[in-house]
Every structure is written in C-alpha cells, then in structure tokens.
Short mmCIF file of C-alpha atoms and ligand atoms in Angstrom, two decimals:
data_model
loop_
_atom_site.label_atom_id
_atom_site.label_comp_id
_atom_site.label_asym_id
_atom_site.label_seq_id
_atom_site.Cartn_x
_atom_site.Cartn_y
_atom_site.Cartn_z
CA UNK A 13 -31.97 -9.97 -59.49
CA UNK A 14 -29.64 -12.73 -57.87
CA UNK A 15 -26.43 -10.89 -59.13
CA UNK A 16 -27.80 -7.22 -58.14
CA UNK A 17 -28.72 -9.11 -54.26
CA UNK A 18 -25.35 -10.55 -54.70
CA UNK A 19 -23.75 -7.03 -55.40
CA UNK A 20 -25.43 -5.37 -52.82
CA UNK A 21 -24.71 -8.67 -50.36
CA UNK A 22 -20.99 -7.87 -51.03
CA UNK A 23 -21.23 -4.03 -51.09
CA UNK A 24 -22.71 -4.29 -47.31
CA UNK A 25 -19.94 -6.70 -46.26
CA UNK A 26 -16.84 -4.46 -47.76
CA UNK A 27 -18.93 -1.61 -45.76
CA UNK A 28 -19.55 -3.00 -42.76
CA UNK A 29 -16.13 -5.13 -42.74
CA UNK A 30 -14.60 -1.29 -43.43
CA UNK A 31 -16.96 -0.20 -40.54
CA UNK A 32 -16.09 -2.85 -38.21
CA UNK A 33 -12.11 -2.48 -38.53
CA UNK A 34 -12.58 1.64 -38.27
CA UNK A 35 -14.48 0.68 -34.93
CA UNK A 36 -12.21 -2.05 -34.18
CA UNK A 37 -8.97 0.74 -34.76
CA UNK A 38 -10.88 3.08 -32.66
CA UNK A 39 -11.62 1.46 -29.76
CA UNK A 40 -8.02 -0.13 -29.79
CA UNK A 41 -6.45 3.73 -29.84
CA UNK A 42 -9.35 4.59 -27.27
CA UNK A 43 -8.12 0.91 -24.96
CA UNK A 44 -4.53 2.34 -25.06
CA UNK A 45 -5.12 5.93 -24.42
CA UNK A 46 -7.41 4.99 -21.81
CA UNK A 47 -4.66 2.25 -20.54
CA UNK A 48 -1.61 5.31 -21.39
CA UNK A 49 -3.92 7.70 -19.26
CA UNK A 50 -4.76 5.00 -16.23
CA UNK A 51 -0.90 4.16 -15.75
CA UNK A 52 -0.07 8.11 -15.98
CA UNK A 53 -2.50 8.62 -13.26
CA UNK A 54 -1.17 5.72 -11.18
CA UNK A 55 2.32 6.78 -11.32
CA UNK A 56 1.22 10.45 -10.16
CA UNK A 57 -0.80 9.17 -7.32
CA UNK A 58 1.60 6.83 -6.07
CA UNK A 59 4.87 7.13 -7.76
CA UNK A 60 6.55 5.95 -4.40
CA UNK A 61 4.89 3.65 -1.99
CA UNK A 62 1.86 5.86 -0.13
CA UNK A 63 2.29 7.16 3.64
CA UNK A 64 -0.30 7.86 5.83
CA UNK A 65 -2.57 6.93 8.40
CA UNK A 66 -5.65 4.41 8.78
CA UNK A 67 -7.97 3.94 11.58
CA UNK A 68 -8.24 -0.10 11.74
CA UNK A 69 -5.00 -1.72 13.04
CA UNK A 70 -5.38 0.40 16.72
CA UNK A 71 -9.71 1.20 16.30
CA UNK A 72 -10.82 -1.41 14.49
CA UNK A 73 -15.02 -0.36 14.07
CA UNK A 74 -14.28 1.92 16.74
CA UNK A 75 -14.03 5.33 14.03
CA UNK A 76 -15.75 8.59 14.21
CA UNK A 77 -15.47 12.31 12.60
CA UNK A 78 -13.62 13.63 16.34
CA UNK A 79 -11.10 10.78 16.01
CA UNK A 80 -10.07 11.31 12.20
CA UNK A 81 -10.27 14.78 13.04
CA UNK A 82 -8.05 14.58 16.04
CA UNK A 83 -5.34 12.45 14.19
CA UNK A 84 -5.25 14.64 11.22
CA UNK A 85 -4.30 17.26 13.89
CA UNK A 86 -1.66 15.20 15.13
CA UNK A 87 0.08 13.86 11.93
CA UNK A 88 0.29 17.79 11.64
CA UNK A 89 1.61 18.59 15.23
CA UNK A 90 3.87 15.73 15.38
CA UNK A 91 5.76 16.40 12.18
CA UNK A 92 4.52 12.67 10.85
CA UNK A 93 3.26 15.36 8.00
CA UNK A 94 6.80 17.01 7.60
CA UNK A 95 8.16 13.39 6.95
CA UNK A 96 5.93 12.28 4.47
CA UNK A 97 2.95 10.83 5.68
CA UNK A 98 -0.22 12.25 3.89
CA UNK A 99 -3.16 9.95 3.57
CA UNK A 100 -5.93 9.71 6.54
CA UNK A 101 -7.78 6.89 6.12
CA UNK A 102 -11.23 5.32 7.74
CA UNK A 103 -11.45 1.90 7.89
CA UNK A 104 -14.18 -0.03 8.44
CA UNK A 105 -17.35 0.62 9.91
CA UNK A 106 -18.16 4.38 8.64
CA UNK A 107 -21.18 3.13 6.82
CA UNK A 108 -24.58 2.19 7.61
CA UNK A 109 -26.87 1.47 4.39
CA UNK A 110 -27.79 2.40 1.36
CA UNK A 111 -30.87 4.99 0.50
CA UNK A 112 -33.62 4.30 -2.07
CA UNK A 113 -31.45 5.56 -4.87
CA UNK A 114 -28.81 3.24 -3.34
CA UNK A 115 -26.55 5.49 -2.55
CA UNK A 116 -23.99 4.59 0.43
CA UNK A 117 -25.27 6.54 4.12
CA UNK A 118 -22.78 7.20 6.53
CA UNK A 119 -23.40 6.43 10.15
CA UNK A 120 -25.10 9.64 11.81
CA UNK A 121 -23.98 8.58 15.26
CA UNK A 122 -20.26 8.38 14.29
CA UNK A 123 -20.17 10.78 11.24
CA UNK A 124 -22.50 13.28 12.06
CA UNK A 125 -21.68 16.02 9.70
CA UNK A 126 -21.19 13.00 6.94
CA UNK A 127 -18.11 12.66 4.87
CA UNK A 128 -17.46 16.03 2.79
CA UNK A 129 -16.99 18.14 5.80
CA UNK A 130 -14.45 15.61 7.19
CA UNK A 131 -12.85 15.52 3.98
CA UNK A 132 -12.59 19.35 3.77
CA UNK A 133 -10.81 19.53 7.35
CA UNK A 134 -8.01 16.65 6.45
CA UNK A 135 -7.57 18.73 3.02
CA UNK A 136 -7.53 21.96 5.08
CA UNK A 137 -4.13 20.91 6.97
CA UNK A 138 -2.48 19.66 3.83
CA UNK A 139 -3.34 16.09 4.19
CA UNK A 140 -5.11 13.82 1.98
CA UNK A 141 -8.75 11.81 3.06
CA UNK A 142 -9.13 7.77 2.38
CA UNK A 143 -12.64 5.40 2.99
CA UNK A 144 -12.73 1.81 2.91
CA UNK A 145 -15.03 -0.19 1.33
CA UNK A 146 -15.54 -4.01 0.05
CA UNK A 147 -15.65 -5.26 -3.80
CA UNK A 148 -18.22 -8.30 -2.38
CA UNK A 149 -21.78 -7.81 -0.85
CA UNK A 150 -21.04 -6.63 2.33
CA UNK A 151 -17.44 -5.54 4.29
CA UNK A 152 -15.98 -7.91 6.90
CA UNK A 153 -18.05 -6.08 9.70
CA UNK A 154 -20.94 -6.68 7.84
CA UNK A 155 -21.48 -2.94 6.57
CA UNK A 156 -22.97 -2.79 2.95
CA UNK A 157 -20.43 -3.69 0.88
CA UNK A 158 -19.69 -2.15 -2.82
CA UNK A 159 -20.99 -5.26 -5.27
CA UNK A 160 -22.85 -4.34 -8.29
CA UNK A 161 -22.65 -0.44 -6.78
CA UNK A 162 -19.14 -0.44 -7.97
CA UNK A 163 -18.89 2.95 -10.40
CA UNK A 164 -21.93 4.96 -7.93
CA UNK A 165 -19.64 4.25 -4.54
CA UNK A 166 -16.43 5.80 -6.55
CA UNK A 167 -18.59 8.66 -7.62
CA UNK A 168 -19.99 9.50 -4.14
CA UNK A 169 -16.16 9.57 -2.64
CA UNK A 170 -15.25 11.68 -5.93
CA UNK A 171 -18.08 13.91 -5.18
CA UNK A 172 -16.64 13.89 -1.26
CA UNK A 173 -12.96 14.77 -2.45
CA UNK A 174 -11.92 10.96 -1.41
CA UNK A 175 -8.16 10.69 -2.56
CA UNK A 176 -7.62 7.12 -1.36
CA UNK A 177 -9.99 3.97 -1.60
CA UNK A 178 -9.25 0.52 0.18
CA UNK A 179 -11.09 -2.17 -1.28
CA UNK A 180 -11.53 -5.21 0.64
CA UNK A 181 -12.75 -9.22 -0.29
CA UNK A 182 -15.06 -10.35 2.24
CA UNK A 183 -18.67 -11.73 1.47
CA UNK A 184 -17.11 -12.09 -2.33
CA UNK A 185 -18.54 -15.93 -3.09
CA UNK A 186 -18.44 -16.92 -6.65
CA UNK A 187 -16.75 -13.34 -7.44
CA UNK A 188 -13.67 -13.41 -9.08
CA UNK A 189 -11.08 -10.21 -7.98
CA UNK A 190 -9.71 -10.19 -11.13
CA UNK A 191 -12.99 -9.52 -12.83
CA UNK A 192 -14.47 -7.32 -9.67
CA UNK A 193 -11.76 -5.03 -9.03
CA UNK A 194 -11.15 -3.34 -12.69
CA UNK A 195 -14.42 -2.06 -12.17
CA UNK A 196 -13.25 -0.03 -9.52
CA UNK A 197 -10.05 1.22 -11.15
CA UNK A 198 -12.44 1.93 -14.69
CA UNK A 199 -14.57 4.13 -12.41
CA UNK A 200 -12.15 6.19 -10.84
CA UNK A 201 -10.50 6.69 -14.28
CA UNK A 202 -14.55 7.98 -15.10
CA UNK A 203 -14.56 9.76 -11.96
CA UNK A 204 -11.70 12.30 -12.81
CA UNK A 205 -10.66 12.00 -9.46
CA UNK A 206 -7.05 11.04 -8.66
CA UNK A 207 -7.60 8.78 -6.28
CA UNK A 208 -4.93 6.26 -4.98
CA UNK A 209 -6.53 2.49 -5.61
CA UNK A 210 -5.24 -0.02 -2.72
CA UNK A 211 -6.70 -3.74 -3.08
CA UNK A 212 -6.98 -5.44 -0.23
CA UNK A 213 -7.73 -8.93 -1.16
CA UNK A 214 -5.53 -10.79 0.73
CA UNK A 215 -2.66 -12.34 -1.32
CA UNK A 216 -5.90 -14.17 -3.12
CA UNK A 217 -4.96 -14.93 -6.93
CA UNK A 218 -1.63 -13.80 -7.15
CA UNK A 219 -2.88 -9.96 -7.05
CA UNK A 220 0.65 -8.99 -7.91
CA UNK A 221 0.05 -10.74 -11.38
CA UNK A 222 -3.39 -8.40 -12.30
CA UNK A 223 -2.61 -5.98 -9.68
CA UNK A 224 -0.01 -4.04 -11.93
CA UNK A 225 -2.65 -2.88 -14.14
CA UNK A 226 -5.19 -2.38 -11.89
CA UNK A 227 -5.02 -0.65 -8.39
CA UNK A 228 -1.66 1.50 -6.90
CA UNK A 229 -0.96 -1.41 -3.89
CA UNK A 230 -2.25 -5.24 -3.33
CA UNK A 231 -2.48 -6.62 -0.45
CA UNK A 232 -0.26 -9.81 -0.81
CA UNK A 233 -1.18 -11.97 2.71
CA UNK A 234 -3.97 -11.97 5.51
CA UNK A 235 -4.26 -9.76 8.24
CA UNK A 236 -0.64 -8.47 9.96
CA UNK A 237 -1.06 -8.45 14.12
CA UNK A 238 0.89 -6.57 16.53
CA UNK A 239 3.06 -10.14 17.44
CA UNK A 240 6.52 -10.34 16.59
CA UNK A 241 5.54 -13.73 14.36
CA UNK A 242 3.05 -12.64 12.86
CA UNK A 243 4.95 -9.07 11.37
CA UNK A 244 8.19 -11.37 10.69
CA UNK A 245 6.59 -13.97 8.94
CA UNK A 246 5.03 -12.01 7.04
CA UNK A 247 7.44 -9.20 5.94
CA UNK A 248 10.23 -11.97 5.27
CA UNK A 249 7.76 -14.14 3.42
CA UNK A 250 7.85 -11.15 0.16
CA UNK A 251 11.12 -12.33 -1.34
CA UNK A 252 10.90 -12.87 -4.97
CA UNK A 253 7.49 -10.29 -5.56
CA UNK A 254 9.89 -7.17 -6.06
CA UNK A 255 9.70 -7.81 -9.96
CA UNK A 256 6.13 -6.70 -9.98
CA UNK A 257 6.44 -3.74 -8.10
CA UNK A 258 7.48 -0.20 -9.37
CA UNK A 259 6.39 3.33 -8.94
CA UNK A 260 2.52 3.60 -9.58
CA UNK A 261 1.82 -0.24 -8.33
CA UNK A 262 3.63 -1.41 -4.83
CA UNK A 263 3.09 -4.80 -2.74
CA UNK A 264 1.51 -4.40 0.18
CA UNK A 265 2.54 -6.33 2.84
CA UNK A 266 -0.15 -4.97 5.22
CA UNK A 267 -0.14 -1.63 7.58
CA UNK A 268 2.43 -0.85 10.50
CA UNK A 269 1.83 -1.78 14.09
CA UNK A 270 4.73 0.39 15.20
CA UNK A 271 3.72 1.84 18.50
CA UNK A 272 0.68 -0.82 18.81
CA UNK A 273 2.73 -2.13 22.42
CA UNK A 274 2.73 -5.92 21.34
CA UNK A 275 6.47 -6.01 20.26
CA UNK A 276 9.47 -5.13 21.61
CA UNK A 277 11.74 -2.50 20.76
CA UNK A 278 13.83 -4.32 18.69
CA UNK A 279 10.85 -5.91 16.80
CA UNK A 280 9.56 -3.11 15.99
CA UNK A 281 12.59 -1.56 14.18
CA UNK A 282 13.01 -4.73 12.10
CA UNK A 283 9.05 -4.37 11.39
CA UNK A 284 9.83 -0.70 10.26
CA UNK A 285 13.32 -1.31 8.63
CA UNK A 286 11.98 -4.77 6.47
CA UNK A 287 8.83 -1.99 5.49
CA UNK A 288 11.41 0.27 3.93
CA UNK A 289 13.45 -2.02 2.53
CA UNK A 290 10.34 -3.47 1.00
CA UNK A 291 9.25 -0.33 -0.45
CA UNK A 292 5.84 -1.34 1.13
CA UNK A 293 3.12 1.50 1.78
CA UNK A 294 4.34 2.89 5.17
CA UNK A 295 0.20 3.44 6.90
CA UNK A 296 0.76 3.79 10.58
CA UNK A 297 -1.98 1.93 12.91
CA UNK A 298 -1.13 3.22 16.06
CA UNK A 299 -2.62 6.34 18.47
CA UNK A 300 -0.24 8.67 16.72
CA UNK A 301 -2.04 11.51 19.30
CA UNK A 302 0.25 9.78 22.64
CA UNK A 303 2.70 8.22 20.72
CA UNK A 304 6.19 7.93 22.64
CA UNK A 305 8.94 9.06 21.91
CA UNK A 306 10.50 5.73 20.90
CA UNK A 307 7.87 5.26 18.77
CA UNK A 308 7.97 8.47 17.14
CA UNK A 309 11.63 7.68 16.38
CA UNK A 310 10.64 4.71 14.56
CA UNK A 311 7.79 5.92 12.81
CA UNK A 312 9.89 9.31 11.61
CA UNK A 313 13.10 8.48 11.02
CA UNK A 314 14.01 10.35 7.84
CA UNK A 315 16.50 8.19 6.78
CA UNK A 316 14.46 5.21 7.11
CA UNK A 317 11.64 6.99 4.96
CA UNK A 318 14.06 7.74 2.27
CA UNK A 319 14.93 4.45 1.75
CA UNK A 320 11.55 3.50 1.28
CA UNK A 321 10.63 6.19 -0.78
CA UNK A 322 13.88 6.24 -3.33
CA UNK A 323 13.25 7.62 -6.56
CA UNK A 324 14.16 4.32 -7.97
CA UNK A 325 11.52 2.08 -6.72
CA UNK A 326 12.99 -0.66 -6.37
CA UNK A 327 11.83 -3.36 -3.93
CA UNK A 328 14.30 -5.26 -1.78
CA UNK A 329 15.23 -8.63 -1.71
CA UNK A 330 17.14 -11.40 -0.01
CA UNK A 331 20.86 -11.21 -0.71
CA UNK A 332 22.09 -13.73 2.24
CA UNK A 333 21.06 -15.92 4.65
CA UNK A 334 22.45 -18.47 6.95
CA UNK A 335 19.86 -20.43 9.90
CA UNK A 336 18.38 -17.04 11.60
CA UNK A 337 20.17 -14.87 9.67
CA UNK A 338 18.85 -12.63 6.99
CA UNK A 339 20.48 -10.00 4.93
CA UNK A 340 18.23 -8.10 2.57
CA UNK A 341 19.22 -5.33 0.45
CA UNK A 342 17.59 -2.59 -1.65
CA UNK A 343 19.28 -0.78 -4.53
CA UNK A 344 18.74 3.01 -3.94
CA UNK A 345 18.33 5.72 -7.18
CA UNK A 346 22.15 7.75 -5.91
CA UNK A 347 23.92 4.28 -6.61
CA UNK A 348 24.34 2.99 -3.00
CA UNK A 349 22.06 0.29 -1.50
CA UNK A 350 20.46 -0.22 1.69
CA UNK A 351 21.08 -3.33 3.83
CA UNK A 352 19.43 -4.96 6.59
CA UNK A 353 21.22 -7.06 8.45
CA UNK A 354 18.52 -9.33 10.49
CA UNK A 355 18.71 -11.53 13.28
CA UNK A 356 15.10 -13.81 13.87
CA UNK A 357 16.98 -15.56 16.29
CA UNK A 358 16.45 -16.16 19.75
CA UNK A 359 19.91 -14.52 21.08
CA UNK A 360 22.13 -11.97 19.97
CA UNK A 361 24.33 -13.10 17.42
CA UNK A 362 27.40 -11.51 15.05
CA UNK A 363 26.13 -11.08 11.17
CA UNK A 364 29.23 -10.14 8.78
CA UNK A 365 28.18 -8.41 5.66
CA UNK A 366 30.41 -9.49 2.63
CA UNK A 367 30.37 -6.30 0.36
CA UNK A 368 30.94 -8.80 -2.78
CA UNK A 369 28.19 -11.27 -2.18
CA UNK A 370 25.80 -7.70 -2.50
CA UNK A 371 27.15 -6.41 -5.49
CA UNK A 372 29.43 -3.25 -3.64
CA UNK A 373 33.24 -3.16 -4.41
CA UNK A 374 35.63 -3.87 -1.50
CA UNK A 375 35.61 -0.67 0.08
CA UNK A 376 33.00 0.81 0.77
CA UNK A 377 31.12 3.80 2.86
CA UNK A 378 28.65 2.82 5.82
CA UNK A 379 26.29 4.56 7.38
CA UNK A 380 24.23 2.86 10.17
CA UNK A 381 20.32 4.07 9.46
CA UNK A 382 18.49 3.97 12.76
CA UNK A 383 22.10 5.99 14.50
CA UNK A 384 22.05 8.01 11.87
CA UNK A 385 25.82 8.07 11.59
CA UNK A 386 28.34 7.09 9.40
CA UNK A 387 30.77 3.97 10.71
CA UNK A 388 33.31 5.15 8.08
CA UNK A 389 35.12 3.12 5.29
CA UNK A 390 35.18 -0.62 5.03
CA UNK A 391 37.20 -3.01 3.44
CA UNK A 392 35.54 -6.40 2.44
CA UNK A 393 33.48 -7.15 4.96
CA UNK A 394 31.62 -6.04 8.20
CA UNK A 395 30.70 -7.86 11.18
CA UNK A 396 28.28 -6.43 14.14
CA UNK A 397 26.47 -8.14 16.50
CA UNK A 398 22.42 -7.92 16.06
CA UNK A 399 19.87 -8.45 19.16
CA UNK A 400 17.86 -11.07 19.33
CA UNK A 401 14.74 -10.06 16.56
CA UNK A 402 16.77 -7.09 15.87
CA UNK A 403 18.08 -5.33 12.94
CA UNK A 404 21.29 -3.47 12.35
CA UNK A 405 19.96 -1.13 9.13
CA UNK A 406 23.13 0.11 6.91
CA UNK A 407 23.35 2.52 3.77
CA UNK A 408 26.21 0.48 1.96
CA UNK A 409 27.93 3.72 -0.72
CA UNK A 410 30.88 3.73 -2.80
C1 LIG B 522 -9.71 -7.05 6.63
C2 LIG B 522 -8.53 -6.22 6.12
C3 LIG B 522 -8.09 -5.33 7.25
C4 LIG B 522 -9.24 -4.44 7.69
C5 LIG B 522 -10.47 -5.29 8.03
C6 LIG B 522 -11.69 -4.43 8.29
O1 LIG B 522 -10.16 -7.89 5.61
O2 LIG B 522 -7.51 -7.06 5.70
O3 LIG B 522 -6.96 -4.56 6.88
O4 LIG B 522 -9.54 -3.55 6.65
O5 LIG B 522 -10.78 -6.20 7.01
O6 LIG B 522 -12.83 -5.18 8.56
#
C-alpha cells in the first residue's frame, strides 16, 4: 500500500513536473511572441519620433469638437500635413464621468456628437485622432482618471478609432508607473488597435529605463512653458538619454511652444532646432489656424523635419561646449551629421566648429538648415557668429 501511494506520489510529480515545464515553455514562447509582436507594433507606430498636434500647451481645458475640428482643417490647409505632422490630439478636459458600467462619458457641452464622429472627421482628411487620459485616480484637472479602468478606457478609444493615447501621473499616490503603465501598453496589444503609447509621467523613475519596453515616448521632465528658460533648460538638460532612444521608443522632452508669442525669434528656432536634433516628438501647441508666417517657417521647415525624422534614429548629443556655448550634433542615416551650433548667452558671440572634435574629416560640405543653402566646402574648421539665444543649424557632409 505504502509503495503503490509512493508510486503513484512519484507518477503525479514526473506528470505534473512534465506539465508544469510544458506550461512553463509555453507561456515563455507566448511572453516572447507577445514581447516580438509588442516591439513590432511599436516600431510601426512610431518608427521615427511622432508629429502632430495637441490641444493643451495653447487651450489648456479650453477643448471642444469645433476646435479639433477646425485644426484638423488647418494642419490640412497649411501644409503642416504635407510635412509630416499627423496626430490630433485632445488634451485634457474632454471627459466628464464614468456611467454605471463605468465606462468613460465625454463632456456633452464640449463634445456633443462624442468621440467617434470626431475621430471619423480627423481620419477623413488623412490625419490621425489622440485622447489623453491619467494612469492615477483622476487627471490633473481633476477629470476621472484611468486607475483600475486601465484595459476598458483602451477598449473604448479602440472602439472610437483612437490612434494615439497620452497617459499622464497625477492623483497616482502609492502607485508605482512602472507597475501602472504596462497595463496600458498590455491592453492596447489586446485591443488590436495600433495605437501610439506616449507616457507622460514626468521624468519620474527614470522612465527611459522601463519606458523602452513599454510605451512609444516618455516624458523625461515637468511641464515645458513658453519662456526662453524654461524650453532651454530643459531641451539642453537631455544629454546622455540618447542611448535609450531608437525607432519605436523616443524621449520626450515635452511639446513645442513654437508660435505660443513668449519667445523671441531666435528662441524659438533653437527650441525647434534642439527638438530635431533631439529626435524628440515634434507636437505643435500653438493656434496653427493664424499662425504667422515666421512661425510657419519654423514649424515646417523640411529640412529641419528631416533631421528629426532620419531613418537612423539616432538622438543627438553634446559634442562641445565652452561657458554659453553649445555644440550638439546628430548622426544622420546618408552618413552626414547635423550640428547645432548654440549660443545661451546674453550677446552675440562667434562659435567655430572644429570638424575633428565631431568626428567629420577636414573638409567637409555645409549646408546651413534654417537658409536652406549650402555655404560650400570647408577646411578644418568654421566660425559664424550666433545671436544671443540663437542657433546657427548646419548639415556637416563629406
Ligand atoms: C500635465 C502634463 C501636460 C498636460 C497637463 C494636463 O501633467 O504634463 O502636458 O497634459 O497635465 O492637465
């Protein structure tokens, strides 16, 4: 009796230890195809840094159907579309509750023909349609935020042909992002949808370490304003994060206030120009419907774009600096690199780019960017003067 318990003892352990390292086999092929199939769909939603449009950094709560509408028709009319910018995004503020079922409502006052509709007319002119939301218990205007209704929100936007998600960190005590926002990236994998994932958590625990593997962009600081300080000290502050960046997954150093009025000229090309080099998401924030010419300029430079949006995905770094000066540089996928030369100075002041101390040979080919024409060919070194916050923004070729 003892032996035949013990022989049937060990006859359920061989089984079930047979059993348990099938399952355990299985659900490791099933972790990496999932994983193989998540980082496909990343690097097709975002294989260069995503363009757009969002609603907060001009609107704030201020959002409704007419104005997403009416700056869907102007990304179009402009030719912001013909340059690259796609997404349309809603920021805060486009939600009221949630219904019995718990199911997000949209504001009936400021979305009265709710979401789907909306989402229909951006897809109708080519564009693509983005919603906010907020991984804690409630977003930063107090709207209901997407805790513990993580995998239902991401279905709702599927079902509304959502093809971008922002998910902010407010009211997110004792949560940890790390934990909160896979979630979010395992239910849009569920959902089918391609939908491009954008974390917005603020720089808080080293997103660019997790972030990889789980959203398409990470916020990496607080809130950007339209001051010259605040846009320099952040965009100069991402030296060193390029090594976790890459098509599919991109730092974000917050959205553009190009055209916003609060810096000058000058400030606003090195804003744009340190964006590119950056390969940072390039979301305008300004009333891209009276946009000025100037700004347009900035905002649609093509050559500017394509430096953000090179093949090779590579995020700039800091090559050079001396006091005020700053050169960064940016390898580009045809073999040449961009360079910005920077001046946060207070005065104008001469910057000479040594071709050597960048990695170029002695003579080289320049083209100045935001001229769009070519200075002609180098030897060693060149010097220009820079304006005071300015940028002189060079494509350095062989
Ligand atoms: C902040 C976020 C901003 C904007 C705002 C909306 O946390 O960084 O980009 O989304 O919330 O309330």
């Amino acid at each position: 009796m003892k032996i035949v318990a013990h022989i049937a003892a060990r006859k359920f352990s061989l089984k079930s230890g047979a059993a348990f390292f099938l399952l355990t086999t299985l659900s490791l092929f099933v972790v990496a195809a999932w994983s193989q199939t998540a980082a496909a769909q990343s690097t097709k939603v975002a294989a260069t840094p995503p363009m757009g449009w969002n609603s907060w950094n001009k609107f704030g709560c201020n959002v409704s159907d007419k104005l997403i509408r009416e700056m869907t028709d102007a990304i179009v009319s402009t030719g912001m579309k013909d340059v690259g910018y796609r997404f349309v995004n809603v920021d805060d503020c486009w939600q009221v509750s949630r219904s019995g079922d718990g199911t997000i409502v949209v504001d009936p006052d400021r979305f009265p023909n709710g979401m789907k509709p909306l989402a229909d007319y951006v897809h109708s002119k080519g564009l693509k349609f983005g919603v906010y939301t907020d991984a804690g218990r409630m977003t930063c205007e107090k709207r209901p935020g997407s805790y513990d209704h993580e995998a239902q929100d991401i279905n709702t936007y599927a079902s509304w042909g959502v093809d971008y998600v922002k998910i902010d960190w407010c009211y997110s005590d004792g949560l940890e992002p790390d934990v909160q926002y896979p979630k979010f990236r395992d239910a849009i994998a569920q959902s089918g949808r391609a939908i491009v994932f954008s974390i917005c958590n603020w720089g808080v625990k080293a997103p660019w370490t997790w972030g990889p593997h789980t959203g398409n962009l990470w916020r990496t600081t607080g809130d950007i304003s339209d001051k010259y300080n605040s846009m320099s000290v952040i965009g100069f502050s991402q030296n060193g994060l390029g090594k976790f960046a890459g098509p599919g997954h991109w730092n974000d150093p917050d959205m553009l206030e190009v055209g916003n009025g609060g810096m000058k000229h000058d400030e606003y090309l090195t804003h744009m120009a340190l964006w590119a080099i950056l390969a940072a998401p390039l979301l305008a924030g300004n009333d891209i419907r009276s946009m000025s010419d100037e700004t347009k300029a900035i905002l649609m430079n093509p050559e500017v774009i394509a430096v953000d949006q090179d093949a090779k995905g590579v995020q700039g770094h800091r090559g050079w600096d001396e006091g005020p000066l700053e050169i960064w540089v940016k390898p580009l996928a045809d073999g040449s690199q961009a360079a910005g030369l920077f001046n946060r100075g207070e005065s104008t002041l001469k910057i000479t780019l040594d071709f050597k101390a960048i990695g170029a040979p002695a003579t080289v080919k320049l083209r100045d960017l935001w001229e769009r024409k070519d200075l002609g060919t180098m030897q060693d070194s060149y010097t220009t003067e820079v304006p005071k916050h300015g940028v002189v923004f060079l494509k350095v070729s062989n």
